[in-house]
mmCIF file of C-alpha atoms in Angstrom:
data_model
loop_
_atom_site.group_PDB
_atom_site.id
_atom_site.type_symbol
_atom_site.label_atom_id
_atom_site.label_comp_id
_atom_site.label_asym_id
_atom_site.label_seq_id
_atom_site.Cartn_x
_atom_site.Cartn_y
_atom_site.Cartn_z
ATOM 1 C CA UNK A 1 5.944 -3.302 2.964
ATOM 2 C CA UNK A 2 2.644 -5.263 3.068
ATOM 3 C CA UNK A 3 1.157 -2.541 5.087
ATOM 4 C CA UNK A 4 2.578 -0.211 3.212
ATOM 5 C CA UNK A 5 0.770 -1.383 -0.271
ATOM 6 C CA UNK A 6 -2.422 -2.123 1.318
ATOM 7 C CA UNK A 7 -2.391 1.763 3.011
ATOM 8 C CA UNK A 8 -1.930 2.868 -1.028
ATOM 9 C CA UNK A 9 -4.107 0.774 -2.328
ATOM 10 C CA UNK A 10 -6.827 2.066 -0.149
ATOM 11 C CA UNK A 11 -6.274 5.667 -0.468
ATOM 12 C CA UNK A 12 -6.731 5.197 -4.209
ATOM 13 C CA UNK A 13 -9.493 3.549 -3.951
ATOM 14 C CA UNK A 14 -11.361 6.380 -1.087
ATOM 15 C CA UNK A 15 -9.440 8.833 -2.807
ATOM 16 C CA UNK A 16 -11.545 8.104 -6.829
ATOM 17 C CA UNK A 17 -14.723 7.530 -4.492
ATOM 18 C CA UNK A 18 -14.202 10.703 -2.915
ATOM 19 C CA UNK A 19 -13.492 12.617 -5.720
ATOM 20 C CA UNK A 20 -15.941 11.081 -7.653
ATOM 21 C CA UNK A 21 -18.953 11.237 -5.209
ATOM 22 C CA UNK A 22 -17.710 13.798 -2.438
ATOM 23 C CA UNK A 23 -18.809 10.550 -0.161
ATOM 24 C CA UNK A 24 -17.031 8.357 1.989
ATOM 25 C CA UNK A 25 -18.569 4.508 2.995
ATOM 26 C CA UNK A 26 -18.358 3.428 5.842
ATOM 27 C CA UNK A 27 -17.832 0.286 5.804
ATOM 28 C CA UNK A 28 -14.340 0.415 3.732
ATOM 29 C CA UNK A 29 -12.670 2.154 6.911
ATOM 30 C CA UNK A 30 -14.413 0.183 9.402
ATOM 31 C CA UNK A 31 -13.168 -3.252 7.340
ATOM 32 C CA UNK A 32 -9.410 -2.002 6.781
ATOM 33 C CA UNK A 33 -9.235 -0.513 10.425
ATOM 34 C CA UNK A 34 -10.920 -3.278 12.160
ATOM 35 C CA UNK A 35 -8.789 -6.378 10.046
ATOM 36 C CA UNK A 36 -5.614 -4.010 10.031
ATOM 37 C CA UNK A 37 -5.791 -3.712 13.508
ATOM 38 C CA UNK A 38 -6.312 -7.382 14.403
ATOM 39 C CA UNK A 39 -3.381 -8.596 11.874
ATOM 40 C CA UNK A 40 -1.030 -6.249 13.799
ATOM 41 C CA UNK A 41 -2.234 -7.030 16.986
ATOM 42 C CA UNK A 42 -1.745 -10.859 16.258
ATOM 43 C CA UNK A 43 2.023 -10.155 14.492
ATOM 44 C CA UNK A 44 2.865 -7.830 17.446
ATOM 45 C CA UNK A 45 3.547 -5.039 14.925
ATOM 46 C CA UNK A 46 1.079 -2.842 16.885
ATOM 47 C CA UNK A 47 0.060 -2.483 20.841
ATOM 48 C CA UNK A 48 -2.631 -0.698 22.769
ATOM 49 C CA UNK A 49 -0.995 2.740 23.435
ATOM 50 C CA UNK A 50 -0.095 3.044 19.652
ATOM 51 C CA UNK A 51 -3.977 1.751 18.707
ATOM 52 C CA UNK A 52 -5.415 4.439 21.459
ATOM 53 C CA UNK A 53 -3.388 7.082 20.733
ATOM 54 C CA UNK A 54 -4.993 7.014 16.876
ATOM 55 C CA UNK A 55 -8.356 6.681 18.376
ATOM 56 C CA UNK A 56 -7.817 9.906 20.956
ATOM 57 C CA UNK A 57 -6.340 11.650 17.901
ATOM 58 C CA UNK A 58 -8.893 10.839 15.549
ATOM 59 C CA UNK A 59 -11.394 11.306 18.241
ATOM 60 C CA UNK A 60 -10.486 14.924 18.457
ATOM 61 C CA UNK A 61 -10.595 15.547 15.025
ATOM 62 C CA UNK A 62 -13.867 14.129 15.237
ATOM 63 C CA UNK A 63 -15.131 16.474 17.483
ATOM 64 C CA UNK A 64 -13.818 19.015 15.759
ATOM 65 C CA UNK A 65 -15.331 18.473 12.570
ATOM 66 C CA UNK A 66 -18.989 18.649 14.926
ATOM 67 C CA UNK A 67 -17.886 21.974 16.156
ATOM 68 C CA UNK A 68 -17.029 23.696 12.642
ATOM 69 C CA UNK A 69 -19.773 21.915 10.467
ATOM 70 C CA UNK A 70 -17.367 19.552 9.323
ATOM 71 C CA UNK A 71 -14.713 21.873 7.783
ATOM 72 C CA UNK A 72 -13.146 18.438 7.437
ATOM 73 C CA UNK A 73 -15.826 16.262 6.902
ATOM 74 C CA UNK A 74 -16.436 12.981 9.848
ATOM 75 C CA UNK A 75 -15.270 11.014 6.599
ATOM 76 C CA UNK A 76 -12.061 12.436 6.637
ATOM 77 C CA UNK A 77 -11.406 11.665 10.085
ATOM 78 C CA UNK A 78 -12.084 8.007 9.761
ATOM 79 C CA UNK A 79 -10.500 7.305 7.137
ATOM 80 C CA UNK A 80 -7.320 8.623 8.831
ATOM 81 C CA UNK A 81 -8.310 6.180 11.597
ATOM 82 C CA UNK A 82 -8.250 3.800 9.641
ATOM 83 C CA UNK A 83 -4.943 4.858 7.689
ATOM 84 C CA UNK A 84 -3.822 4.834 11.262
ATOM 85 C CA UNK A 85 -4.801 1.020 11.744
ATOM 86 C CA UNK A 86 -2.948 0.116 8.319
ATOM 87 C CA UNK A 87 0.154 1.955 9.278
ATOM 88 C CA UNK A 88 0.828 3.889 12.437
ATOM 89 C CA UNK A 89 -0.340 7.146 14.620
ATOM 90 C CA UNK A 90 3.112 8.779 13.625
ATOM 91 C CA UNK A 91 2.519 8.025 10.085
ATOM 92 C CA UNK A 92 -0.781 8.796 9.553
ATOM 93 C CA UNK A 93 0.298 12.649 11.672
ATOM 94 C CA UNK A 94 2.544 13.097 8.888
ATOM 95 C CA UNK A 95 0.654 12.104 5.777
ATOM 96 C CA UNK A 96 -2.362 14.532 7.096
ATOM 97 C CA UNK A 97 -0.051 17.263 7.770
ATOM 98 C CA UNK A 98 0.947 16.735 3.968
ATOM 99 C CA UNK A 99 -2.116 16.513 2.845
ATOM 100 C CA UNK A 100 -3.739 19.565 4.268
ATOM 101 C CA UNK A 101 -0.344 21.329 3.090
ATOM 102 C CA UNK A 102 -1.348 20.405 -0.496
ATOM 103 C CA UNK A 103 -5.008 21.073 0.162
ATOM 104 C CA UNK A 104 -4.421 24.744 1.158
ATOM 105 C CA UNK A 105 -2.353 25.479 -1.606
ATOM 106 C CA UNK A 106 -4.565 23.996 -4.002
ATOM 107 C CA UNK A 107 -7.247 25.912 -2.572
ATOM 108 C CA UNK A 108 -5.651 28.681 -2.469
ATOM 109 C CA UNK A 109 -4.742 27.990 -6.200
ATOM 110 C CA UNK A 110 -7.984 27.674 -7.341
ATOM 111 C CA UNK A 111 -9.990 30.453 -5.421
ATOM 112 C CA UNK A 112 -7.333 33.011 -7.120
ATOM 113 C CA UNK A 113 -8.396 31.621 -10.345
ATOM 114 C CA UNK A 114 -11.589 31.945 -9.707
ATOM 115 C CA UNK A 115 -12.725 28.244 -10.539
ATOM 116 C CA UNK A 116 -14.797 28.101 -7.278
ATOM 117 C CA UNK A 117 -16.015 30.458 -4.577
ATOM 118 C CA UNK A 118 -15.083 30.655 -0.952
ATOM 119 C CA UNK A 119 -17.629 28.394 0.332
ATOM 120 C CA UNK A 120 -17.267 25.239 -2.228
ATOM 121 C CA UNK A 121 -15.762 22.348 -0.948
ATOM 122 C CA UNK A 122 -12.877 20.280 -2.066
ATOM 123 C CA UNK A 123 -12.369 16.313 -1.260
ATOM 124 C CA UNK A 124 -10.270 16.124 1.116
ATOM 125 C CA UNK A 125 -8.529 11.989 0.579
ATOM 126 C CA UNK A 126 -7.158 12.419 -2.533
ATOM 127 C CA UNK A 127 -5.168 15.054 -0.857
ATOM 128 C CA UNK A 128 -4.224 12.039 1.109
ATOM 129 C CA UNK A 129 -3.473 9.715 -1.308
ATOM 130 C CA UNK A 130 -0.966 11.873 -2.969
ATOM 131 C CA UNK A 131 0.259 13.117 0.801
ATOM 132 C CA UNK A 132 0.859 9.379 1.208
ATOM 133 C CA UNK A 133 2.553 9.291 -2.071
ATOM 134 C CA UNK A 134 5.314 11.758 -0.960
ATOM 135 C CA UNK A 135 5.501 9.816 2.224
ATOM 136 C CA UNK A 136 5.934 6.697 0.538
ATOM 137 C CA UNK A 137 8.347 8.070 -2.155
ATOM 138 C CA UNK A 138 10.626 9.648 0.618
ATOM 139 C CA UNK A 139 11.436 6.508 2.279
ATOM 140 C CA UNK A 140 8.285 6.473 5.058
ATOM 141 C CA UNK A 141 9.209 9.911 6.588
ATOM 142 C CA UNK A 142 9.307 13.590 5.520
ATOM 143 C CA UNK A 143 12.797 15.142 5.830
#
């Protein structure tokens, strides 16, 4: 539950930064990743396949964002490496699925409407933090 608390608690704190300032800093996801990591490592919640397979994931994404101009911006991508430090690569999968589910259909929402035009951008982690709310809300998994 600890982890849990601390993975909402940062989202809503990225997620009004975000929103506020389209930015991301750094050093909030390199903290929580780097001291997440270590606690889990030390309290054998956590082990070395689990911790690479976030950083190959994330990695991609990574690269991905180079490739399209950062459709999803670097930001994005590591702060779900570090959302995968707090919790777990499986739960951290499914909260981004969520989120870009509610992204799109926002998106989609809004561009009908007219509000903004096909190239604007939306932020992208408070799509997470209310991706991790219907995570958190349905018991840690999607059904």
């Amino acid at each position: 539950m600890f982890f849990k608390i601390w993975g909402f608690l940062f989202l809503l704190i990225c997620g009004a930064i975000d929103l506020k300032t389209k930015k991301v800093y750094q050093s909030l996801y390199i903290i929580n990743y780097g001291v997440a990591t270590v606690i889990k490592l030390f309290i054998n919640e956590t082990d070395l396949p689990a911790i690479a397979g976030g950083l190959i994931v994330c990695g991609a994404l990574l690269i991905i964002s180079l490739v399209t101009k950062e459709a999803i911006g670097q930001g994005d991508v590591l702060i779900l490496l570090a959302l995968s430090g707090i919790l777990n690569f499986k739960n951290t999968i499914e909260i981004f699925f969520m989120a870009l589910f509610l992204c799109s259909f926002f998106s989609l929402a809004i561009l009908l409407m007219r509000k903004v035009k096909g190239k604007d951008t939306v932020p992208f982690v408070p799509f997470l933090f209310v991706g991790y709310g219907v995570w958190f809300m349905s018991g840690g998994y999607y059904v």
